[in-house]
Amino acid sequence: MATLQPEDLFAPVLRTERLTLTLFNMNDKDDNDFMTMMFNAELPGAGPTDGNWTDKDIRRLSYSVMLKPSDAHGRISKDPAVYIARLGDATGSPIGVLNLCRRTPNVPVDIGYMFKPEYRKNGYGTEGATRLLQYFTEEFGIKEICLVTDDSNIPSKRIAEKLNLVDGGYVMMGSNKCVVFVLPGMKKLEGQDFPFWGDGEEPSA
Ligand SMILES: CC(C)(COP(=O)(O)OP(=O)(O)OC[C@H]1O[C@@H](n2cnc3c(N)ncnc32)[C@H](O)[C@@H]1OP(=O)(O)O)[C@@H](O)C(=O)NCCC(=O)NCCS
């Protein structure tokens, strides 16, 4: 069987009323600097080597949770499904990150997001997540998407509601129980293992 070649699969730019979402370019220094800053701010001390997140860690994580051919019409993307949210047009200041990740075959791909603290509570999280979900379900054609969050994460649970997601049971991130929201009609999760780092695979190239 011929080996699949990574290709451009995802829309490079998605627009909302106030934001432009640009596909994360792992070869772009500004994109890498922004991602690294966001991970260090949001998940301090959780970088895999010494706690501090580096470009290399972000790259490893991004590859490790990339959508699989079974998620993507039998094709393989050269990019992770990660978008940087910018104010205004594609040259605007980056204020957040939105992503779709494949962590394990046992849990549908999950949507995630983080925004810079000073831009929160302005509806940007909802606006970006709504567009990402719309793109991947209606335009790209993924049928099953979930949202995994801490039960204590009020804004994230509110976004789930605003995305019209419904109770999807729970998964375990290590010993931590996380609540799940799913698209209507999907099966509920029942405590499946949800590894943050995905399968750990990296492309050989
Ligand atoms: C989750 C997150 C992206 C939300 O971003 P945001 O831009 O503030 O979201 P929105 O402004 O669209 O707010 C969504 C809803 O949550 C509410 N909300 C936002 N922050 C809140 C807070 N700290 N406490 C209570 N409600 C809050 C908003 O009022 C809004 O509800 P409403 O429409 O009924 O008023 C942001 O808080 C964040 O980056 N958190 C850290 C990372 C994280 O937890 N990510 C989710 C992991 S699954």
PDB file of C-alpha atoms and ligand atoms in Angstrom:
ATOM      1  CA  MET A   1       0.000   0.000   0.000  1.00  0.00           C
ATOM      2  CA  ALA A   2       1.340   3.453  -0.889  1.00  0.00           C
ATOM      3  CA  THR A   3       2.370   5.536   2.098  1.00  0.00           C
ATOM      4  CA  LEU A   4       0.149   8.527   2.686  1.00  0.00           C
ATOM      5  CA  GLN A   5       1.823  11.850   2.039  1.00  0.00           C
ATOM      6  CA  PRO A   6       1.085  14.742   4.391  1.00  0.00           C
ATOM      7  CA  GLU A   7      -0.817  17.452   2.540  1.00  0.00           C
ATOM      8  CA  ASP A   8      -2.590  20.783   3.053  1.00  0.00           C
ATOM      9  CA  LEU A   9      -5.957  19.675   4.387  1.00  0.00           C
ATOM     10  CA  PHE A  10      -7.274  22.429   6.593  1.00  0.00           C
ATOM     11  CA  ALA A  11      -8.485  25.904   5.692  1.00  0.00           C
ATOM     12  CA  PRO A  12      -5.536  28.278   6.199  1.00  0.00           C
ATOM     13  CA  VAL A  13      -7.816  31.056   7.448  1.00  0.00           C
ATOM     14  CA  LEU A  14     -11.229  31.097   9.132  1.00  0.00           C
ATOM     15  CA  ARG A  15     -13.107  34.312   9.789  1.00  0.00           C
ATOM     16  CA  THR A  16     -15.619  35.387  12.418  1.00  0.00           C
ATOM     17  CA  GLU A  17     -17.200  38.749  12.992  1.00  0.00           C
ATOM     18  CA  ARG A  18     -14.305  40.093  15.099  1.00  0.00           C
ATOM     19  CA  LEU A  19     -11.542  37.492  14.722  1.00  0.00           C
ATOM     20  CA  THR A  20      -9.393  35.844  12.093  1.00  0.00           C
ATOM     21  CA  LEU A  21      -8.224  32.315  12.875  1.00  0.00           C
ATOM     22  CA  THR A  22      -4.982  31.410  11.114  1.00  0.00           C
ATOM     23  CA  LEU A  23      -3.682  27.841  10.891  1.00  0.00           C
ATOM     24  CA  PHE A  24      -0.704  27.413  13.248  1.00  0.00           C
ATOM     25  CA  ASN A  25       2.475  27.334  11.174  1.00  0.00           C
ATOM     26  CA  MET A  26       5.102  25.345  13.060  1.00  0.00           C
ATOM     27  CA  ASN A  27       7.819  26.859  10.865  1.00  0.00           C
ATOM     28  CA  ASP A  28       6.928  30.434  11.735  1.00  0.00           C
ATOM     29  CA  LYS A  29       8.845  32.024  14.611  1.00  0.00           C
ATOM     30  CA  ASP A  30       6.051  34.409  15.641  1.00  0.00           C
ATOM     31  CA  ASP A  31       3.522  31.561  15.716  1.00  0.00           C
ATOM     32  CA  ASN A  32       5.912  29.425  17.783  1.00  0.00           C
ATOM     33  CA  ASP A  33       6.690  32.269  20.183  1.00  0.00           C
ATOM     34  CA  PHE A  34       2.990  32.917  20.725  1.00  0.00           C
ATOM     35  CA  MET A  35       2.149  29.240  21.287  1.00  0.00           C
ATOM     36  CA  THR A  36       5.039  28.815  23.707  1.00  0.00           C
ATOM     37  CA  MET A  37       4.013  31.921  25.631  1.00  0.00           C
ATOM     38  CA  MET A  38       0.396  30.684  25.860  1.00  0.00           C
ATOM     39  CA  PHE A  39       1.379  27.217  27.091  1.00  0.00           C
ATOM     40  CA  ASN A  40       3.744  28.654  29.680  1.00  0.00           C
ATOM     41  CA  ALA A  41       1.012  31.026  30.877  1.00  0.00           C
ATOM     42  CA  GLU A  42      -1.829  28.485  30.915  1.00  0.00           C
ATOM     43  CA  LEU A  43      -0.021  25.269  31.849  1.00  0.00           C
ATOM     44  CA  PRO A  44       2.939  26.539  33.849  1.00  0.00           C
ATOM     45  CA  GLY A  45       5.336  23.876  35.010  1.00  0.00           C
ATOM     46  CA  ALA A  46       3.710  21.203  32.820  1.00  0.00           C
ATOM     47  CA  GLY A  47       6.276  21.188  30.028  1.00  0.00           C
ATOM     48  CA  PRO A  48       7.600  17.640  29.558  1.00  0.00           C
ATOM     49  CA  THR A  49      11.304  18.280  30.131  1.00  0.00           C
ATOM     50  CA  ASP A  50      11.851  20.690  32.995  1.00  0.00           C
ATOM     51  CA  GLY A  51       8.370  22.191  33.256  1.00  0.00           C
ATOM     52  CA  ASN A  52       9.105  25.137  30.971  1.00  0.00           C
ATOM     53  CA  TRP A  53       7.410  24.751  27.568  1.00  0.00           C
ATOM     54  CA  THR A  54       9.675  25.161  24.529  1.00  0.00           C
ATOM     55  CA  ASP A  55       9.019  25.282  20.762  1.00  0.00           C
ATOM     56  CA  LYS A  56      10.131  21.668  20.626  1.00  0.00           C
ATOM     57  CA  ASP A  57       7.579  20.596  23.240  1.00  0.00           C
ATOM     58  CA  ILE A  58       4.772  22.374  21.392  1.00  0.00           C
ATOM     59  CA  ARG A  59       5.848  20.697  18.178  1.00  0.00           C
ATOM     60  CA  ARG A  60       5.915  17.266  19.815  1.00  0.00           C
ATOM     61  CA  LEU A  61       2.495  17.772  21.386  1.00  0.00           C
ATOM     62  CA  SER A  62       1.047  19.129  18.142  1.00  0.00           C
ATOM     63  CA  TYR A  63       2.264  16.096  16.170  1.00  0.00           C
ATOM     64  CA  SER A  64       1.237  13.692  18.849  1.00  0.00           C
ATOM     65  CA  VAL A  65      -2.415  14.809  18.848  1.00  0.00           C
ATOM     66  CA  MET A  66      -2.732  15.363  15.091  1.00  0.00           C
ATOM     67  CA  LEU A  67      -5.860  14.046  13.407  1.00  0.00           C
ATOM     68  CA  LYS A  68      -5.454  10.545  11.963  1.00  0.00           C
ATOM     69  CA  PRO A  69      -6.430   9.502   8.419  1.00  0.00           C
ATOM     70  CA  SER A  70      -9.570   7.924   9.917  1.00  0.00           C
ATOM     71  CA  ASP A  71     -10.588  11.418  11.087  1.00  0.00           C
ATOM     72  CA  ALA A  72      -9.707  13.095   7.812  1.00  0.00           C
ATOM     73  CA  HIS A  73     -11.265  11.209   4.886  1.00  0.00           C
ATOM     74  CA  GLY A  74      -8.307   8.813   4.700  1.00  0.00           C
ATOM     75  CA  ARG A  75      -5.836  11.636   4.237  1.00  0.00           C
ATOM     76  CA  ILE A  76      -3.075  12.996   6.412  1.00  0.00           C
ATOM     77  CA  SER A  77      -2.573  16.660   7.166  1.00  0.00           C
ATOM     78  CA  LYS A  78       0.825  18.270   7.268  1.00  0.00           C
ATOM     79  CA  ASP A  79      -0.493  20.661   9.907  1.00  0.00           C
ATOM     80  CA  PRO A  80      -1.991  20.086  13.318  1.00  0.00           C
ATOM     81  CA  ALA A  81      -5.612  21.267  13.574  1.00  0.00           C
ATOM     82  CA  VAL A  82      -4.547  24.279  15.621  1.00  0.00           C
ATOM     83  CA  TYR A  83      -5.582  27.862  14.901  1.00  0.00           C
ATOM     84  CA  ILE A  84      -4.307  31.128  16.329  1.00  0.00           C
ATOM     85  CA  ALA A  85      -7.110  33.635  16.984  1.00  0.00           C
ATOM     86  CA  ARG A  86      -6.226  37.185  15.960  1.00  0.00           C
ATOM     87  CA  LEU A  87      -8.088  40.399  16.525  1.00  0.00           C
ATOM     88  CA  GLY A  88      -9.392  41.787  13.259  1.00  0.00           C
ATOM     89  CA  ASP A  89      -7.632  40.499  10.151  1.00  0.00           C
ATOM     90  CA  ALA A  90      -4.850  37.962   9.623  1.00  0.00           C
ATOM     91  CA  THR A  91      -2.223  40.531  10.611  1.00  0.00           C
ATOM     92  CA  GLY A  92      -3.969  41.297  13.930  1.00  0.00           C
ATOM     93  CA  SER A  93      -2.567  40.591  17.386  1.00  0.00           C
ATOM     94  CA  PRO A  94      -2.808  36.970  18.442  1.00  0.00           C
ATOM     95  CA  ILE A  95      -5.071  36.605  21.487  1.00  0.00           C
ATOM     96  CA  GLY A  96      -5.908  32.917  21.674  1.00  0.00           C
ATOM     97  CA  VAL A  97      -5.476  29.352  20.476  1.00  0.00           C
ATOM     98  CA  LEU A  98      -8.154  26.915  19.311  1.00  0.00           C
ATOM     99  CA  ASN A  99      -7.553  23.294  18.469  1.00  0.00           C
ATOM    100  CA  LEU A 100      -8.995  19.927  17.568  1.00  0.00           C
ATOM    101  CA  CYS A 101      -7.028  16.947  18.884  1.00  0.00           C
ATOM    102  CA  ARG A 102      -6.981  13.162  18.477  1.00  0.00           C
ATOM    103  CA  ARG A 103      -5.704  11.857  21.825  1.00  0.00           C
ATOM    104  CA  THR A 104      -6.819   8.235  21.690  1.00  0.00           C
ATOM    105  CA  PRO A 105      -8.945   6.003  19.447  1.00  0.00           C
ATOM    106  CA  ASN A 106     -11.369   5.557  22.349  1.00  0.00           C
ATOM    107  CA  VAL A 107     -12.501   9.172  22.658  1.00  0.00           C
ATOM    108  CA  PRO A 108     -13.759  11.286  19.719  1.00  0.00           C
ATOM    109  CA  VAL A 109     -11.554  14.206  18.659  1.00  0.00           C
ATOM    110  CA  ASP A 110     -11.810  17.033  21.178  1.00  0.00           C
ATOM    111  CA  ILE A 111     -12.085  20.771  20.704  1.00  0.00           C
ATOM    112  CA  GLY A 112     -10.035  23.017  22.989  1.00  0.00           C
ATOM    113  CA  TYR A 113      -9.245  26.700  23.432  1.00  0.00           C
ATOM    114  CA  MET A 114      -7.348  29.189  25.523  1.00  0.00           C
ATOM    115  CA  PHE A 115      -7.368  32.966  25.376  1.00  0.00           C
ATOM    116  CA  LYS A 116      -5.080  35.576  26.904  1.00  0.00           C
ATOM    117  CA  PRO A 117      -6.534  36.618  30.297  1.00  0.00           C
ATOM    118  CA  GLU A 118      -6.877  40.289  29.344  1.00  0.00           C
ATOM    119  CA  TYR A 119      -9.153  39.392  26.408  1.00  0.00           C
ATOM    120  CA  ARG A 120     -11.467  37.047  28.284  1.00  0.00           C
ATOM    121  CA  LYS A 121     -15.159  37.645  29.021  1.00  0.00           C
ATOM    122  CA  ASN A 122     -15.632  39.485  25.741  1.00  0.00           C
ATOM    123  CA  GLY A 123     -17.224  36.588  23.883  1.00  0.00           C
ATOM    124  CA  TYR A 124     -14.061  35.790  21.897  1.00  0.00           C
ATOM    125  CA  GLY A 125     -13.832  32.244  23.257  1.00  0.00           C
ATOM    126  CA  THR A 126     -17.401  31.495  22.187  1.00  0.00           C
ATOM    127  CA  GLU A 127     -16.934  33.232  18.833  1.00  0.00           C
ATOM    128  CA  GLY A 128     -13.748  31.323  17.965  1.00  0.00           C
ATOM    129  CA  ALA A 129     -14.994  27.955  19.208  1.00  0.00           C
ATOM    130  CA  THR A 130     -18.281  28.333  17.310  1.00  0.00           C
ATOM    131  CA  ARG A 131     -16.406  28.933  14.045  1.00  0.00           C
ATOM    132  CA  LEU A 132     -13.960  26.077  14.627  1.00  0.00           C
ATOM    133  CA  LEU A 133     -16.757  23.635  15.397  1.00  0.00           C
ATOM    134  CA  GLN A 134     -18.745  24.814  12.381  1.00  0.00           C
ATOM    135  CA  TYR A 135     -15.710  24.435  10.122  1.00  0.00           C
ATOM    136  CA  PHE A 136     -14.800  20.925  11.239  1.00  0.00           C
ATOM    137  CA  THR A 137     -18.366  19.577  11.300  1.00  0.00           C
ATOM    138  CA  GLU A 138     -20.111  21.309   8.391  1.00  0.00           C
ATOM    139  CA  GLU A 139     -17.215  22.102   6.040  1.00  0.00           C
ATOM    140  CA  PHE A 140     -14.523  19.503   6.773  1.00  0.00           C
ATOM    141  CA  GLY A 141     -17.063  16.798   7.593  1.00  0.00           C
ATOM    142  CA  ILE A 142     -16.096  15.331  10.970  1.00  0.00           C
ATOM    143  CA  LYS A 143     -19.143  13.671  12.532  1.00  0.00           C
ATOM    144  CA  GLU A 144     -18.089  13.221  16.148  1.00  0.00           C
ATOM    145  CA  ILE A 145     -16.461  15.958  18.216  1.00  0.00           C
ATOM    146  CA  CYS A 146     -16.356  16.310  21.976  1.00  0.00           C
ATOM    147  CA  LEU A 147     -15.264  18.886  24.514  1.00  0.00           C
ATOM    148  CA  VAL A 148     -13.435  17.726  27.617  1.00  0.00           C
ATOM    149  CA  THR A 149     -13.056  20.005  30.596  1.00  0.00           C
ATOM    150  CA  ASP A 150     -12.786  20.184  34.365  1.00  0.00           C
ATOM    151  CA  ASP A 151     -16.131  20.218  36.119  1.00  0.00           C
ATOM    152  CA  SER A 152     -14.956  23.416  37.835  1.00  0.00           C
ATOM    153  CA  ASN A 153     -14.282  25.248  34.537  1.00  0.00           C
ATOM    154  CA  ILE A 154     -17.373  27.471  34.419  1.00  0.00           C
ATOM    155  CA  PRO A 155     -16.473  29.449  31.250  1.00  0.00           C
ATOM    156  CA  SER A 156     -15.619  26.297  29.327  1.00  0.00           C
ATOM    157  CA  LYS A 157     -18.849  24.588  30.390  1.00  0.00           C
ATOM    158  CA  ARG A 158     -20.751  27.725  29.380  1.00  0.00           C
ATOM    159  CA  ILE A 159     -19.081  27.640  25.956  1.00  0.00           C
ATOM    160  CA  ALA A 160     -20.117  23.974  25.607  1.00  0.00           C
ATOM    161  CA  GLU A 161     -23.708  25.048  26.240  1.00  0.00           C
ATOM    162  CA  LYS A 162     -23.466  27.886  23.730  1.00  0.00           C
ATOM    163  CA  LEU A 163     -22.088  25.456  21.139  1.00  0.00           C
ATOM    164  CA  ASN A 164     -25.266  23.387  21.699  1.00  0.00           C
ATOM    165  CA  LEU A 165     -23.249  20.434  22.971  1.00  0.00           C
ATOM    166  CA  VAL A 166     -24.927  18.062  25.401  1.00  0.00           C
ATOM    167  CA  ASP A 167     -23.891  15.934  28.382  1.00  0.00           C
ATOM    168  CA  GLY A 168     -21.370  13.408  27.112  1.00  0.00           C
ATOM    169  CA  GLY A 169     -20.428  11.606  30.314  1.00  0.00           C
ATOM    170  CA  TYR A 170     -16.860  11.660  31.577  1.00  0.00           C
ATOM    171  CA  VAL A 171     -13.285  10.593  30.854  1.00  0.00           C
ATOM    172  CA  MET A 172     -10.222  10.153  33.059  1.00  0.00           C
ATOM    173  CA  MET A 173      -7.119  12.260  32.548  1.00  0.00           C
ATOM    174  CA  GLY A 174      -4.798  10.251  34.752  1.00  0.00           C
ATOM    175  CA  SER A 175      -6.628  10.181  38.078  1.00  0.00           C
ATOM    176  CA  ASN A 176      -8.530  13.364  37.243  1.00  0.00           C
ATOM    177  CA  LYS A 177     -12.181  12.954  36.253  1.00  0.00           C
ATOM    178  CA  CYS A 178     -13.135  15.353  33.430  1.00  0.00           C
ATOM    179  CA  VAL A 179     -16.614  16.111  32.182  1.00  0.00           C
ATOM    180  CA  VAL A 180     -17.392  15.636  28.493  1.00  0.00           C
ATOM    181  CA  PHE A 181     -19.814  17.414  26.180  1.00  0.00           C
ATOM    182  CA  VAL A 182     -20.736  15.956  22.805  1.00  0.00           C
ATOM    183  CA  LEU A 183     -22.728  16.772  19.706  1.00  0.00           C
ATOM    184  CA  PRO A 184     -26.374  15.712  20.061  1.00  0.00           C
ATOM    185  CA  GLY A 185     -26.850  12.051  19.199  1.00  0.00           C
ATOM    186  CA  MET A 186     -23.326  10.935  20.091  1.00  0.00           C
ATOM    187  CA  LYS A 187     -22.704   8.195  22.634  1.00  0.00           C
ATOM    188  CA  LYS A 188     -21.765   9.195  26.176  1.00  0.00           C
ATOM    189  CA  LEU A 189     -18.251   8.469  27.381  1.00  0.00           C
ATOM    190  CA  GLU A 190     -17.921   6.173  30.387  1.00  0.00           C
ATOM    191  CA  GLY A 191     -14.600   6.921  32.007  1.00  0.00           C
ATOM    192  CA  GLN A 192     -12.275   6.155  29.074  1.00  0.00           C
ATOM    193  CA  ASP A 193      -8.620   7.047  29.508  1.00  0.00           C
ATOM    194  CA  PHE A 194      -7.948  10.493  27.987  1.00  0.00           C
ATOM    195  CA  PRO A 195      -4.182  10.996  27.594  1.00  0.00           C
ATOM    196  CA  PHE A 196      -3.376  14.702  27.211  1.00  0.00           C
ATOM    197  CA  TRP A 197      -0.308  13.823  25.118  1.00  0.00           C
ATOM    198  CA  GLY A 198      -2.132  11.590  22.658  1.00  0.00           C
ATOM    199  CA  ASP A 199      -0.278   8.615  21.215  1.00  0.00           C
ATOM    200  CA  GLY A 200       3.164  10.222  21.454  1.00  0.00           C
ATOM    201  CA  GLU A 201       3.882   9.494  17.789  1.00  0.00           C
ATOM    202  CA  GLU A 202       5.969  11.883  15.732  1.00  0.00           C
ATOM    203  CA  PRO A 203       6.504  11.820  12.001  1.00  0.00           C
ATOM    204  CA  SER A 204       9.832  10.339  10.956  1.00  0.00           C
ATOM    205  CA  ALA A 205      10.507  13.177   8.502  1.00  0.00           C
TER     206      ALA A 205
HETATM  207  C1  LIG B   1     -12.302  29.139  28.606  1.00  0.00           C
HETATM  208  C2  LIG B   1     -11.891  30.461  27.947  1.00  0.00           C
HETATM  209  C3  LIG B   1     -11.256  30.179  26.599  1.00  0.00           C
HETATM  210  C4  LIG B   1     -13.155  31.312  27.751  1.00  0.00           C
HETATM  211  O1  LIG B   1     -12.787  32.431  26.975  1.00  0.00           O
HETATM  212  P1  LIG B   1     -13.628  33.773  26.948  1.00  0.00           P
HETATM  213  O2  LIG B   1     -13.214  34.545  25.758  1.00  0.00           O
HETATM  214  O3  LIG B   1     -13.579  34.431  28.274  1.00  0.00           O
HETATM  215  O4  LIG B   1     -15.102  33.186  26.720  1.00  0.00           O
HETATM  216  P2  LIG B   1     -16.428  34.010  26.491  1.00  0.00           P
HETATM  217  O5  LIG B   1     -16.178  35.474  26.731  1.00  0.00           O
HETATM  218  O6  LIG B   1     -16.983  33.608  25.180  1.00  0.00           O
HETATM  219  O7  LIG B   1     -17.321  33.502  27.673  1.00  0.00           O
HETATM  220  C5  LIG B   1     -18.064  32.307  27.609  1.00  0.00           C
HETATM  221  C6  LIG B   1     -19.072  32.299  28.751  1.00  0.00           C
HETATM  222  O8  LIG B   1     -18.400  32.053  29.982  1.00  0.00           O
HETATM  223  C7  LIG B   1     -18.641  33.118  30.887  1.00  0.00           C
HETATM  224  N1  LIG B   1     -17.404  33.354  31.612  1.00  0.00           N
HETATM  225  C8  LIG B   1     -16.218  33.708  31.095  1.00  0.00           C
HETATM  226  N2  LIG B   1     -15.302  33.766  32.068  1.00  0.00           N
HETATM  227  C9  LIG B   1     -15.941  33.461  33.217  1.00  0.00           C
HETATM  228  C10 LIG B   1     -15.530  33.339  34.564  1.00  0.00           C
HETATM  229  N3  LIG B   1     -14.260  33.542  34.925  1.00  0.00           N
HETATM  230  N4  LIG B   1     -16.460  32.968  35.484  1.00  0.00           N
HETATM  231  C11 LIG B   1     -17.739  32.733  35.132  1.00  0.00           C
HETATM  232  N5  LIG B   1     -18.187  32.830  33.854  1.00  0.00           N
HETATM  233  C12 LIG B   1     -17.289  33.181  32.919  1.00  0.00           C
HETATM  234  C13 LIG B   1     -19.008  34.302  30.019  1.00  0.00           C
HETATM  235  O9  LIG B   1     -19.756  35.238  30.742  1.00  0.00           O
HETATM  236  C14 LIG B   1     -19.795  33.625  28.922  1.00  0.00           C
HETATM  237  O10 LIG B   1     -21.088  33.309  29.339  1.00  0.00           O
HETATM  238  P3  LIG B   1     -22.339  34.246  28.939  1.00  0.00           P
HETATM  239  O11 LIG B   1     -22.365  34.304  27.446  1.00  0.00           O
HETATM  240  O12 LIG B   1     -23.490  33.555  29.550  1.00  0.00           O
HETATM  241  O13 LIG B   1     -22.061  35.592  29.523  1.00  0.00           O
HETATM  242  C15 LIG B   1     -10.900  31.257  28.845  1.00  0.00           C
HETATM  243  O14 LIG B   1     -11.474  31.425  30.107  1.00  0.00           O
HETATM  244  C16 LIG B   1      -9.554  30.583  29.000  1.00  0.00           C
HETATM  245  O15 LIG B   1      -8.663  30.754  28.170  1.00  0.00           O
HETATM  246  N6  LIG B   1      -9.382  29.802  30.075  1.00  0.00           N
HETATM  247  C17 LIG B   1      -8.132  29.084  30.331  1.00  0.00           C
HETATM  248  C18 LIG B   1      -7.974  27.889  29.405  1.00  0.00           C
HETATM  249  C19 LIG B   1      -9.106  26.919  29.552  1.00  0.00           C
HETATM  250  O16 LIG B   1      -9.606  26.670  30.636  1.00  0.00           O
HETATM  251  N7  LIG B   1      -9.513  26.347  28.429  1.00  0.00           N
HETATM  252  C20 LIG B   1     -10.559  25.373  28.361  1.00  0.00           C
HETATM  253  C21 LIG B   1      -9.976  24.031  28.499  1.00  0.00           C
HETATM  254  S1  LIG B   1     -11.189  22.841  27.975  1.00  0.00           S
END
